Amino acid sequence: MRKVKLCLTFMLAGLVLLSCNNKKSNSEEKKNETAVIEKREIWTKDQANKWYAEQPWLVGANYYPSTAVNQLEMWQEDTFDPKRIDQELGWAENLGMNVMRVYLHDLLHKQDAEGLYKRMDQFLEIADKHHIETLFVLFDSCWDPFPALGKQRAPKPFKHNSGWVQSPGQKVLQDSTQYPRLEKYVKETVAKFKDDKRILGWDVWNEPDNMTGPSYEKVEIKNKVDLVLPLLKNVFVWARESNPSQPLTSGVWVGDWSDEAKMKPMHKMQIEQSDVVSFHNYNTPQDFEKVIKQLQRYGKPLLCTEYMARPNGSTFEGFLPVARKYNVGMINWGFVDGKTQTKYAWDSWTKEYSSEPKLWFHEVLHTDGTPYIKAETDLIKKMTAEANKK
């Protein structure tokens, strides 16, 4: 009987000890989880400006190889084209460009996450060889709301960005049961590359409140912005939970940002959640300067992540000197003429084109790498060389 009592005593002591250890372990796990979240808050002005002071004057383009009609064709295994990417980024390096903004897609992660990461690493290796940093874009609200994996359709003749697709697509956006998959995509992708010095930053969502204009407005859902707003807030949180060393941002693209009290909830949230402030401007140099002054009140570095639409007055010669004056990073839309056909204007969705426009809308180089306007490429070379001379 005494032996039984002793056994019971030891068993009870062991259970108490095990319980204490479990509590301690759970407590430590929670503490560690909290520490990770606490460790990566939104950057302060000082943190953001310290990071920016270590960068060169950032000048580059939104990049996809001329052989790809959209993000899926750029990255899928069958159509990934490292040879062409290497050639085109070599042309960019020759112009003094040092950054490329590059779109990913949630379906690529769903299809083959490890394959995607392998190709991302290959892209980063090529870009780094050419002294180019990469700003990755995770989601995008522009153009076709019905993306599909596999072989992508051919470009529609004479039409601007006729094959570009949204991420997430409309069906996923309306189905909250798929949001855990989006969370997995964000967290795993950012975590995989969170300390990669070849990555400039993460642009978490391109033009989140874009309703696609005449291109797809007949099939767009009316409550799209209402669905995107809370999801984008979550995307920022998910990305920060992966504790990236690089900044997060999402660019405001249309609206009046002169008075915070009058700003839309989407734009307020984008700027509040961003480590560095980014924006788009396809207007005149005067309007570009006005917007810079409006956004300077946040006291954080400014990146113009889309500009340059020649017929609109948004040009290299008009914008780059203003950007240099205010130390704004500059990433124009389009680089090499190819399957996206963005040398045609946005109005190609409502107006018939039967030949190449007299004045290209976007793009800097012909498909063979020769400049569309040599004076432009000479200016880019000159200004980047002066700004970034060692």
mmCIF file of C-alpha atoms in Angstrom:
data_model
loop_
_atom_site.group_PDB
_atom_site.id
_atom_site.type_symbol
_atom_site.label_atom_id
_atom_site.label_comp_id
_atom_site.label_asym_id
_atom_site.label_seq_id
_atom_site.Cartn_x
_atom_site.Cartn_y
_atom_site.Cartn_z
ATOM 1 C CA MET A 1 0.000 0.000 0.000
ATOM 2 C CA ARG A 2 2.896 2.320 0.916
ATOM 3 C CA LYS A 3 4.438 1.650 -2.521
ATOM 4 C CA VAL A 4 1.169 2.512 -4.229
ATOM 5 C CA LYS A 5 0.940 5.785 -2.248
ATOM 6 C CA LEU A 6 4.529 6.639 -3.169
ATOM 7 C CA CYS A 7 3.814 5.937 -6.846
ATOM 8 C CA LEU A 8 0.706 8.106 -6.757
ATOM 9 C CA THR A 9 2.670 10.904 -5.060
ATOM 10 C CA PHE A 10 5.382 10.795 -7.750
ATOM 11 C CA MET A 11 2.786 10.681 -10.515
ATOM 12 C CA LEU A 12 0.972 13.714 -9.102
ATOM 13 C CA ALA A 13 4.248 15.592 -8.725
ATOM 14 C CA GLY A 14 5.126 14.718 -12.324
ATOM 15 C CA LEU A 15 1.758 15.939 -13.580
ATOM 16 C CA VAL A 16 2.129 19.215 -11.670
ATOM 17 C CA LEU A 17 5.654 19.647 -13.064
ATOM 18 C CA LEU A 18 4.454 18.819 -16.590
ATOM 19 C CA SER A 19 1.554 21.243 -16.241
ATOM 20 C CA CYS A 20 3.916 23.980 -15.049
ATOM 21 C CA ASN A 21 6.292 23.278 -17.908
ATOM 22 C CA ASN A 22 3.425 23.387 -20.430
ATOM 23 C CA LYS A 23 2.208 26.681 -18.998
ATOM 24 C CA LYS A 24 5.734 28.028 -19.124
ATOM 25 C CA SER A 25 6.150 26.752 -22.708
ATOM 26 C CA ASN A 26 2.802 28.239 -23.820
ATOM 27 C CA SER A 27 3.655 31.474 -22.077
ATOM 28 C CA GLU A 28 7.025 31.606 -23.835
ATOM 29 C CA GLU A 29 5.411 30.848 -27.191
ATOM 30 C CA LYS A 30 2.914 33.684 -26.729
ATOM 31 C CA LYS A 31 5.690 35.955 -25.551
ATOM 32 C CA ASN A 32 7.747 35.062 -28.636
ATOM 33 C CA GLU A 33 4.790 35.605 -30.953
ATOM 34 C CA THR A 34 4.148 38.988 -29.356
ATOM 35 C CA ALA A 35 7.833 39.847 -29.592
ATOM 36 C CA VAL A 36 7.824 39.156 -33.339
ATOM 37 C CA ILE A 37 4.822 41.416 -33.867
ATOM 38 C CA GLU A 38 6.193 44.081 -31.541
ATOM 39 C CA LYS A 39 9.589 43.907 -33.216
ATOM 40 C CA ARG A 40 8.123 45.019 -36.578
ATOM 41 C CA GLU A 41 5.885 48.018 -36.168
ATOM 42 C CA ILE A 42 5.234 50.570 -38.913
ATOM 43 C CA TRP A 43 8.461 52.477 -39.367
ATOM 44 C CA THR A 44 8.814 55.856 -37.703
ATOM 45 C CA LYS A 45 9.888 58.867 -39.767
ATOM 46 C CA ASP A 46 13.421 58.476 -38.397
ATOM 47 C CA GLN A 47 13.607 54.783 -39.318
ATOM 48 C CA ALA A 48 12.238 55.444 -42.811
ATOM 49 C CA ASN A 49 14.568 58.365 -43.487
ATOM 50 C CA LYS A 50 17.578 56.461 -42.161
ATOM 51 C CA TRP A 51 16.802 53.647 -44.613
ATOM 52 C CA TYR A 52 16.331 56.111 -47.486
ATOM 53 C CA ALA A 53 19.617 57.879 -46.752
ATOM 54 C CA GLU A 54 21.392 54.585 -47.465
ATOM 55 C CA GLN A 55 19.825 54.301 -50.947
ATOM 56 C CA PRO A 56 21.101 55.841 -54.171
ATOM 57 C CA TRP A 57 18.737 58.136 -56.047
ATOM 58 C CA LEU A 58 16.288 55.457 -57.164
ATOM 59 C CA VAL A 59 15.406 55.528 -60.864
ATOM 60 C CA GLY A 60 13.938 52.619 -62.791
ATOM 61 C CA ALA A 61 10.856 51.132 -64.422
ATOM 62 C CA ASN A 62 7.910 48.853 -63.813
ATOM 63 C CA TYR A 63 9.308 45.667 -65.255
ATOM 64 C CA TYR A 64 8.021 42.590 -67.048
ATOM 65 C CA PRO A 65 9.966 41.103 -69.964
ATOM 66 C CA SER A 66 8.755 42.031 -73.446
ATOM 67 C CA THR A 67 7.968 38.317 -73.935
ATOM 68 C CA ALA A 68 5.253 38.311 -71.213
ATOM 69 C CA VAL A 69 1.683 39.571 -71.601
ATOM 70 C CA ASN A 70 1.143 39.633 -67.811
ATOM 71 C CA GLN A 71 2.455 38.586 -64.385
ATOM 72 C CA LEU A 72 1.490 34.928 -64.835
ATOM 73 C CA GLU A 73 3.300 34.581 -68.148
ATOM 74 C CA MET A 74 6.357 36.267 -66.647
ATOM 75 C CA TRP A 75 6.663 33.814 -63.734
ATOM 76 C CA GLN A 76 5.141 30.452 -64.738
ATOM 77 C CA GLU A 77 7.737 27.759 -65.318
ATOM 78 C CA ASP A 78 6.920 27.182 -69.005
ATOM 79 C CA THR A 79 7.257 30.854 -69.945
ATOM 80 C CA PHE A 80 9.810 32.227 -67.457
ATOM 81 C CA ASP A 81 12.519 33.757 -69.665
ATOM 82 C CA PRO A 82 15.759 34.404 -67.722
ATOM 83 C CA LYS A 83 17.798 34.935 -70.888
ATOM 84 C CA ARG A 84 15.545 37.756 -72.052
ATOM 85 C CA ILE A 85 15.344 39.205 -68.524
ATOM 86 C CA ASP A 86 19.138 39.261 -68.337
ATOM 87 C CA GLN A 87 19.378 41.053 -71.671
ATOM 88 C CA GLU A 88 16.740 43.660 -70.817
ATOM 89 C CA LEU A 89 18.075 44.369 -67.327
ATOM 90 C CA GLY A 90 21.475 44.817 -68.940
ATOM 91 C CA TRP A 91 19.941 47.560 -71.063
ATOM 92 C CA ALA A 92 18.474 49.103 -67.910
ATOM 93 C CA GLU A 93 21.843 49.043 -66.161
ATOM 94 C CA ASN A 94 23.370 50.800 -69.171
ATOM 95 C CA LEU A 95 20.888 53.654 -68.675
ATOM 96 C CA GLY A 96 21.815 54.017 -65.005
ATOM 97 C CA MET A 97 18.568 52.464 -63.766
ATOM 98 C CA ASN A 98 18.938 50.836 -60.333
ATOM 99 C CA VAL A 99 15.440 49.665 -59.376
ATOM 100 C CA MET A 100 12.637 47.648 -60.975
ATOM 101 C CA ARG A 101 9.073 47.310 -59.709
ATOM 102 C CA VAL A 102 7.953 43.754 -60.409
ATOM 103 C CA TYR A 103 4.505 42.168 -60.025
ATOM 104 C CA LEU A 104 3.847 38.790 -58.449
ATOM 105 C CA HIS A 105 0.453 36.993 -58.284
ATOM 106 C CA ASP A 106 -1.288 34.975 -55.590
ATOM 107 C CA LEU A 107 -2.152 32.176 -58.058
ATOM 108 C CA LEU A 108 1.550 31.594 -58.720
ATOM 109 C CA HIS A 109 1.981 30.784 -55.033
ATOM 110 C CA LYS A 110 -1.068 28.521 -55.062
ATOM 111 C CA GLN A 111 0.230 26.712 -58.147
ATOM 112 C CA ASP A 112 3.825 26.132 -57.077
ATOM 113 C CA ALA A 113 5.201 28.175 -54.166
ATOM 114 C CA GLU A 114 8.663 26.585 -54.175
ATOM 115 C CA GLY A 115 8.950 26.926 -57.948
ATOM 116 C CA LEU A 116 7.925 30.575 -57.686
ATOM 117 C CA TYR A 117 10.543 31.226 -54.995
ATOM 118 C CA LYS A 118 13.201 29.519 -57.084
ATOM 119 C CA ARG A 119 12.377 31.756 -60.061
ATOM 120 C CA MET A 120 12.172 34.854 -57.848
ATOM 121 C CA ASP A 121 15.641 34.046 -56.546
ATOM 122 C CA GLN A 122 16.860 33.598 -60.120
ATOM 123 C CA PHE A 123 15.352 36.958 -61.086
ATOM 124 C CA LEU A 124 16.959 38.639 -58.072
ATOM 125 C CA GLU A 125 20.302 37.104 -58.980
ATOM 126 C CA ILE A 126 20.069 38.528 -62.508
ATOM 127 C CA ALA A 127 18.910 41.948 -61.275
ATOM 128 C CA ASP A 128 21.652 42.088 -58.653
ATOM 129 C CA LYS A 129 24.252 41.259 -61.287
ATOM 130 C CA HIS A 130 23.110 44.437 -63.048
ATOM 131 C CA HIS A 131 23.145 46.462 -59.786
ATOM 132 C CA ILE A 132 19.359 46.688 -59.748
ATOM 133 C CA GLU A 133 17.156 46.344 -56.642
ATOM 134 C CA THR A 134 13.626 44.969 -56.844
ATOM 135 C CA LEU A 135 10.376 46.348 -55.441
ATOM 136 C CA PHE A 136 7.931 43.427 -55.476
ATOM 137 C CA VAL A 137 4.164 44.005 -55.822
ATOM 138 C CA LEU A 138 1.975 41.404 -54.069
ATOM 139 C CA PHE A 139 -1.562 42.306 -55.248
ATOM 140 C CA ASP A 140 -3.092 44.449 -58.011
ATOM 141 C CA SER A 141 -6.606 45.780 -58.664
ATOM 142 C CA CYS A 142 -6.051 46.696 -62.342
ATOM 143 C CA TRP A 143 -7.374 45.211 -65.602
ATOM 144 C CA ASP A 144 -8.871 41.714 -66.044
ATOM 145 C CA PRO A 145 -10.695 40.533 -62.871
ATOM 146 C CA PHE A 146 -10.669 36.878 -63.968
ATOM 147 C CA PRO A 147 -7.065 35.586 -63.852
ATOM 148 C CA ALA A 148 -6.427 31.953 -64.763
ATOM 149 C CA LEU A 149 -3.291 29.843 -64.543
ATOM 150 C CA GLY A 150 -1.831 28.080 -67.557
ATOM 151 C CA LYS A 151 -1.265 29.324 -71.071
ATOM 152 C CA GLN A 152 -2.119 33.017 -71.297
ATOM 153 C CA ARG A 153 -4.080 34.509 -74.181
ATOM 154 C CA ALA A 154 -2.339 36.383 -76.968
ATOM 155 C CA PRO A 155 -2.468 40.209 -76.851
ATOM 156 C CA LYS A 156 -5.443 41.850 -78.555
ATOM 157 C CA PRO A 157 -4.085 43.859 -81.505
ATOM 158 C CA PHE A 158 -3.389 47.555 -80.784
ATOM 159 C CA LYS A 159 -4.797 47.359 -77.247
ATOM 160 C CA HIS A 160 -3.054 48.645 -74.094
ATOM 161 C CA ASN A 161 -2.360 45.901 -71.509
ATOM 162 C CA SER A 162 -4.967 43.556 -72.978
ATOM 163 C CA GLY A 163 -3.727 40.530 -71.031
ATOM 164 C CA TRP A 164 -2.904 41.987 -67.597
ATOM 165 C CA VAL A 165 -4.805 40.387 -64.709
ATOM 166 C CA GLN A 166 -5.889 41.350 -61.207
ATOM 167 C CA SER A 167 -4.666 39.666 -58.038
ATOM 168 C CA PRO A 168 -6.641 38.410 -56.271
ATOM 169 C CA GLY A 169 -9.289 37.854 -58.912
ATOM 170 C CA GLN A 170 -12.898 38.888 -58.435
ATOM 171 C CA LYS A 171 -14.099 35.430 -57.385
ATOM 172 C CA VAL A 172 -11.466 35.156 -54.653
ATOM 173 C CA LEU A 173 -12.113 38.711 -53.472
ATOM 174 C CA GLN A 174 -15.788 37.831 -52.935
ATOM 175 C CA ASP A 175 -15.006 34.535 -51.164
ATOM 176 C CA SER A 176 -13.610 35.153 -47.669
ATOM 177 C CA THR A 177 -13.007 31.407 -47.218
ATOM 178 C CA GLN A 178 -10.051 31.883 -49.590
ATOM 179 C CA TYR A 179 -8.486 34.661 -47.498
ATOM 180 C CA PRO A 180 -6.417 32.200 -45.420
ATOM 181 C CA ARG A 181 -4.724 31.183 -48.678
ATOM 182 C CA LEU A 182 -3.939 34.850 -49.389
ATOM 183 C CA GLU A 183 -2.567 35.203 -45.857
ATOM 184 C CA LYS A 184 -0.340 32.178 -46.438
ATOM 185 C CA TYR A 185 0.897 33.689 -49.726
ATOM 186 C CA VAL A 186 1.783 37.007 -48.090
ATOM 187 C CA LYS A 187 3.367 35.631 -44.933
ATOM 188 C CA GLU A 188 5.381 32.883 -46.603
ATOM 189 C CA THR A 189 6.595 35.037 -49.497
ATOM 190 C CA VAL A 190 7.691 37.964 -47.337
ATOM 191 C CA ALA A 191 9.240 35.629 -44.748
ATOM 192 C CA LYS A 192 11.185 33.774 -47.440
ATOM 193 C CA PHE A 193 12.911 36.983 -48.572
ATOM 194 C CA LYS A 194 12.605 39.164 -45.461
ATOM 195 C CA ASP A 195 16.341 39.787 -45.100
ATOM 196 C CA ASP A 196 17.251 39.721 -48.784
ATOM 197 C CA LYS A 197 19.288 42.838 -49.518
ATOM 198 C CA ARG A 198 18.496 42.538 -53.237
ATOM 199 C CA ILE A 199 14.907 43.514 -52.447
ATOM 200 C CA LEU A 200 14.230 47.229 -52.064
ATOM 201 C CA GLY A 201 10.791 46.713 -50.532
ATOM 202 C CA TRP A 202 7.276 45.302 -50.790
ATOM 203 C CA ASP A 203 4.513 47.224 -52.563
ATOM 204 C CA VAL A 204 1.675 45.265 -51.024
ATOM 205 C CA TRP A 205 -1.188 46.337 -53.333
ATOM 206 C CA ASN A 206 -1.202 48.301 -56.572
ATOM 207 C CA GLU A 207 -4.009 50.874 -56.977
ATOM 208 C CA PRO A 208 -6.361 49.026 -54.590
ATOM 209 C CA ASP A 209 -9.357 51.245 -55.366
ATOM 210 C CA ASN A 210 -8.986 51.107 -59.155
ATOM 211 C CA MET A 211 -12.327 50.185 -60.780
ATOM 212 C CA THR A 212 -10.692 49.466 -64.201
ATOM 213 C CA GLY A 213 -12.402 52.251 -66.184
ATOM 214 C CA PRO A 214 -13.862 51.313 -69.574
ATOM 215 C CA SER A 215 -11.695 48.196 -69.958
ATOM 216 C CA TYR A 216 -13.604 45.898 -67.580
ATOM 217 C CA GLU A 217 -16.149 48.140 -65.845
ATOM 218 C CA LYS A 218 -19.080 46.101 -67.213
ATOM 219 C CA VAL A 219 -17.932 43.072 -65.230
ATOM 220 C CA GLU A 220 -16.472 44.800 -62.161
ATOM 221 C CA ILE A 221 -18.391 44.409 -58.908
ATOM 222 C CA LYS A 222 -19.758 47.621 -57.408
ATOM 223 C CA ASN A 223 -18.582 46.824 -53.858
ATOM 224 C CA LYS A 224 -14.996 46.047 -54.878
ATOM 225 C CA VAL A 225 -13.450 48.869 -52.831
ATOM 226 C CA ASP A 226 -15.506 47.875 -49.767
ATOM 227 C CA LEU A 227 -14.033 44.369 -50.005
ATOM 228 C CA VAL A 228 -10.469 45.510 -50.693
ATOM 229 C CA LEU A 229 -10.246 48.068 -47.866
ATOM 230 C CA PRO A 230 -10.284 45.640 -44.883
ATOM 231 C CA LEU A 231 -8.337 43.017 -46.832
ATOM 232 C CA LEU A 232 -5.546 45.486 -47.634
ATOM 233 C CA LYS A 233 -5.307 46.428 -43.958
ATOM 234 C CA ASN A 234 -4.861 42.715 -43.200
ATOM 235 C CA VAL A 235 -2.244 42.356 -45.939
ATOM 236 C CA PHE A 236 -0.140 45.063 -44.266
ATOM 237 C CA VAL A 237 -0.483 43.251 -40.922
ATOM 238 C CA TRP A 238 0.368 39.855 -42.432
ATOM 239 C CA ALA A 239 3.425 41.242 -44.198
ATOM 240 C CA ARG A 240 4.686 42.934 -41.013
ATOM 241 C CA GLU A 241 4.180 39.727 -39.026
ATOM 242 C CA SER A 242 6.845 38.178 -41.260
ATOM 243 C CA ASN A 243 9.205 40.809 -39.840
ATOM 244 C CA PRO A 244 10.723 42.105 -43.110
ATOM 245 C CA SER A 245 13.868 44.217 -42.977
ATOM 246 C CA GLN A 246 12.582 46.004 -46.106
ATOM 247 C CA PRO A 247 9.864 48.692 -46.101
ATOM 248 C CA LEU A 248 6.206 48.103 -46.939
ATOM 249 C CA THR A 249 4.155 50.526 -49.018
ATOM 250 C CA SER A 250 1.007 50.882 -51.139
ATOM 251 C CA GLY A 251 0.790 53.844 -53.473
ATOM 252 C CA VAL A 252 -2.029 56.380 -53.593
ATOM 253 C CA TRP A 253 -2.817 57.018 -57.233
ATOM 254 C CA VAL A 254 -5.763 59.373 -57.800
ATOM 255 C CA GLY A 255 -7.428 61.944 -55.554
ATOM 256 C CA ASP A 256 -6.783 65.074 -53.535
ATOM 257 C CA TRP A 257 -4.264 64.553 -50.748
ATOM 258 C CA SER A 258 -3.904 68.201 -49.746
ATOM 259 C CA ASP A 259 -6.073 67.860 -46.634
ATOM 260 C CA GLU A 260 -6.066 64.675 -44.584
ATOM 261 C CA ALA A 261 -9.579 65.401 -43.301
ATOM 262 C CA LYS A 262 -10.889 65.183 -46.878
ATOM 263 C CA MET A 263 -8.940 62.109 -47.907
ATOM 264 C CA LYS A 264 -10.719 58.825 -48.649
ATOM 265 C CA PRO A 265 -10.452 56.067 -46.003
ATOM 266 C CA MET A 266 -8.451 53.926 -48.460
ATOM 267 C CA HIS A 267 -5.815 56.624 -49.014
ATOM 268 C CA LYS A 268 -5.538 57.465 -45.315
ATOM 269 C CA MET A 269 -5.024 53.808 -44.477
ATOM 270 C CA GLN A 270 -2.474 53.274 -47.268
ATOM 271 C CA ILE A 271 -0.323 56.114 -45.998
ATOM 272 C CA GLU A 272 -0.764 55.275 -42.296
ATOM 273 C CA GLN A 273 0.276 51.654 -42.865
ATOM 274 C CA SER A 274 3.182 52.383 -45.230
ATOM 275 C CA ASP A 275 6.761 52.550 -43.974
ATOM 276 C CA VAL A 276 7.597 54.830 -46.915
ATOM 277 C CA VAL A 277 5.044 56.842 -48.897
ATOM 278 C CA SER A 278 4.498 55.949 -52.559
ATOM 279 C CA PHE A 279 2.257 57.500 -55.195
ATOM 280 C CA HIS A 280 1.499 57.568 -58.928
ATOM 281 C CA ASN A 281 1.291 60.602 -61.198
ATOM 282 C CA TYR A 282 0.583 60.683 -64.932
ATOM 283 C CA ASN A 283 -0.203 64.402 -65.133
ATOM 284 C CA THR A 284 1.892 67.528 -65.777
ATOM 285 C CA PRO A 285 5.192 68.407 -64.073
ATOM 286 C CA GLN A 286 3.350 71.189 -62.228
ATOM 287 C CA ASP A 287 0.799 68.764 -60.819
ATOM 288 C CA PHE A 288 3.586 66.310 -59.962
ATOM 289 C CA GLU A 289 5.370 68.980 -57.910
ATOM 290 C CA LYS A 290 2.114 69.968 -56.212
ATOM 291 C CA VAL A 291 1.496 66.359 -55.136
ATOM 292 C CA ILE A 292 5.045 66.016 -53.802
ATOM 293 C CA LYS A 293 4.477 69.077 -51.611
ATOM 294 C CA GLN A 294 1.170 67.654 -50.359
ATOM 295 C CA LEU A 295 2.760 64.334 -49.372
ATOM 296 C CA GLN A 296 5.870 65.859 -47.811
ATOM 297 C CA ARG A 297 3.829 66.634 -44.688
ATOM 298 C CA TYR A 298 4.145 62.981 -43.632
ATOM 299 C CA GLY A 299 7.901 63.438 -43.234
ATOM 300 C CA LYS A 300 8.736 60.111 -44.860
ATOM 301 C CA PRO A 301 10.652 59.261 -48.065
ATOM 302 C CA LEU A 302 8.612 59.560 -51.270
ATOM 303 C CA LEU A 303 8.647 57.069 -54.124
ATOM 304 C CA CYS A 304 6.766 57.765 -57.355
ATOM 305 C CA THR A 305 6.123 54.179 -58.410
ATOM 306 C CA GLU A 306 4.298 55.016 -61.657
ATOM 307 C CA TYR A 307 4.640 57.929 -64.089
ATOM 308 C CA MET A 308 5.484 58.710 -67.754
ATOM 309 C CA ALA A 309 2.618 58.922 -70.218
ATOM 310 C CA ARG A 310 3.936 61.179 -72.957
ATOM 311 C CA PRO A 311 0.647 62.518 -74.419
ATOM 312 C CA ASN A 312 -0.483 63.488 -70.869
ATOM 313 C CA GLY A 313 2.584 65.674 -70.314
ATOM 314 C CA SER A 314 4.137 63.125 -67.955
ATOM 315 C CA THR A 315 7.650 62.830 -69.411
ATOM 316 C CA PHE A 316 11.197 62.114 -68.311
ATOM 317 C CA GLU A 317 12.357 65.639 -69.150
ATOM 318 C CA GLY A 318 9.437 67.139 -67.233
ATOM 319 C CA PHE A 319 9.478 64.905 -64.156
ATOM 320 C CA LEU A 320 13.046 63.797 -63.449
ATOM 321 C CA PRO A 321 14.430 67.300 -62.657
ATOM 322 C CA VAL A 322 11.535 67.908 -60.238
ATOM 323 C CA ALA A 323 12.089 64.522 -58.597
ATOM 324 C CA ARG A 324 15.798 65.188 -58.225
ATOM 325 C CA LYS A 325 15.078 68.547 -56.598
ATOM 326 C CA TYR A 326 12.894 66.888 -53.931
ATOM 327 C CA ASN A 327 14.848 63.592 -53.754
ATOM 328 C CA VAL A 328 11.875 61.488 -54.886
ATOM 329 C CA GLY A 329 12.524 57.948 -56.165
ATOM 330 C CA MET A 330 11.188 57.456 -59.706
ATOM 331 C CA ILE A 331 9.810 54.304 -61.352
ATOM 332 C CA ASN A 332 8.146 54.860 -64.732
ATOM 333 C CA TRP A 333 5.596 52.571 -66.355
ATOM 334 C CA GLY A 334 6.984 50.450 -69.152
ATOM 335 C CA PHE A 335 10.468 49.621 -70.345
ATOM 336 C CA VAL A 336 10.785 47.458 -73.478
ATOM 337 C CA ASP A 337 8.061 47.369 -76.133
ATOM 338 C CA GLY A 338 6.448 43.938 -76.163
ATOM 339 C CA LYS A 339 3.332 41.882 -75.491
ATOM 340 C CA THR A 340 1.742 44.319 -73.019
ATOM 341 C CA GLN A 341 1.521 46.871 -75.870
ATOM 342 C CA THR A 342 1.523 49.834 -73.525
ATOM 343 C CA LYS A 343 2.895 52.105 -76.239
ATOM 344 C CA TYR A 344 -0.829 52.361 -77.048
ATOM 345 C CA ALA A 345 -2.812 54.690 -74.788
ATOM 346 C CA TRP A 346 -5.450 53.803 -72.217
ATOM 347 C CA ASP A 347 -8.064 55.045 -74.710
ATOM 348 C CA SER A 348 -7.272 52.105 -77.001
ATOM 349 C CA TRP A 349 -10.074 50.360 -75.071
ATOM 350 C CA THR A 350 -12.596 52.851 -76.458
ATOM 351 C CA LYS A 351 -10.896 54.096 -79.636
ATOM 352 C CA GLU A 352 -9.855 51.997 -82.634
ATOM 353 C CA TYR A 353 -6.138 51.882 -83.455
ATOM 354 C CA SER A 354 -4.900 50.213 -86.635
ATOM 355 C CA SER A 355 -1.232 51.133 -86.445
ATOM 356 C CA GLU A 356 1.450 52.276 -84.030
ATOM 357 C CA PRO A 357 0.656 55.677 -82.469
ATOM 358 C CA LYS A 358 2.724 58.650 -83.598
ATOM 359 C CA LEU A 359 3.643 59.300 -79.977
ATOM 360 C CA TRP A 360 4.110 56.259 -77.767
ATOM 361 C CA PHE A 361 2.169 56.324 -74.521
ATOM 362 C CA HIS A 362 4.631 54.262 -72.410
ATOM 363 C CA GLU A 363 7.842 52.258 -73.067
ATOM 364 C CA VAL A 364 11.434 53.454 -73.303
ATOM 365 C CA LEU A 365 13.090 50.998 -75.685
ATOM 366 C CA HIS A 366 12.202 49.194 -78.892
ATOM 367 C CA THR A 367 12.148 45.387 -78.722
ATOM 368 C CA ASP A 368 15.747 45.287 -79.993
ATOM 369 C CA GLY A 369 16.928 47.577 -77.167
ATOM 370 C CA THR A 370 17.327 50.760 -79.202
ATOM 371 C CA PRO A 371 15.844 53.919 -77.609
ATOM 372 C CA TYR A 372 12.419 55.121 -78.736
ATOM 373 C CA ILE A 373 13.648 58.694 -78.103
ATOM 374 C CA LYS A 374 17.407 58.940 -77.679
ATOM 375 C CA ALA A 375 17.166 62.302 -75.894
ATOM 376 C CA GLU A 376 15.179 60.550 -73.137
ATOM 377 C CA THR A 377 17.699 57.778 -72.559
ATOM 378 C CA ASP A 378 20.550 60.317 -72.705
ATOM 379 C CA LEU A 379 18.782 62.330 -69.990
ATOM 380 C CA ILE A 380 18.248 59.277 -67.769
ATOM 381 C CA LYS A 381 21.920 58.313 -68.160
ATOM 382 C CA LYS A 382 23.133 61.832 -67.428
ATOM 383 C CA MET A 383 20.941 62.463 -64.395
ATOM 384 C CA THR A 384 21.497 59.076 -62.761
ATOM 385 C CA ALA A 385 25.266 59.309 -63.322
ATOM 386 C CA GLU A 386 25.404 62.769 -61.734
ATOM 387 C CA ALA A 387 23.207 61.832 -58.786
ATOM 388 C CA ASN A 388 24.882 58.518 -58.024
ATOM 389 C CA LYS A 389 28.525 59.188 -58.821
ATOM 390 C CA LYS A 390 30.828 57.589 -56.269
#
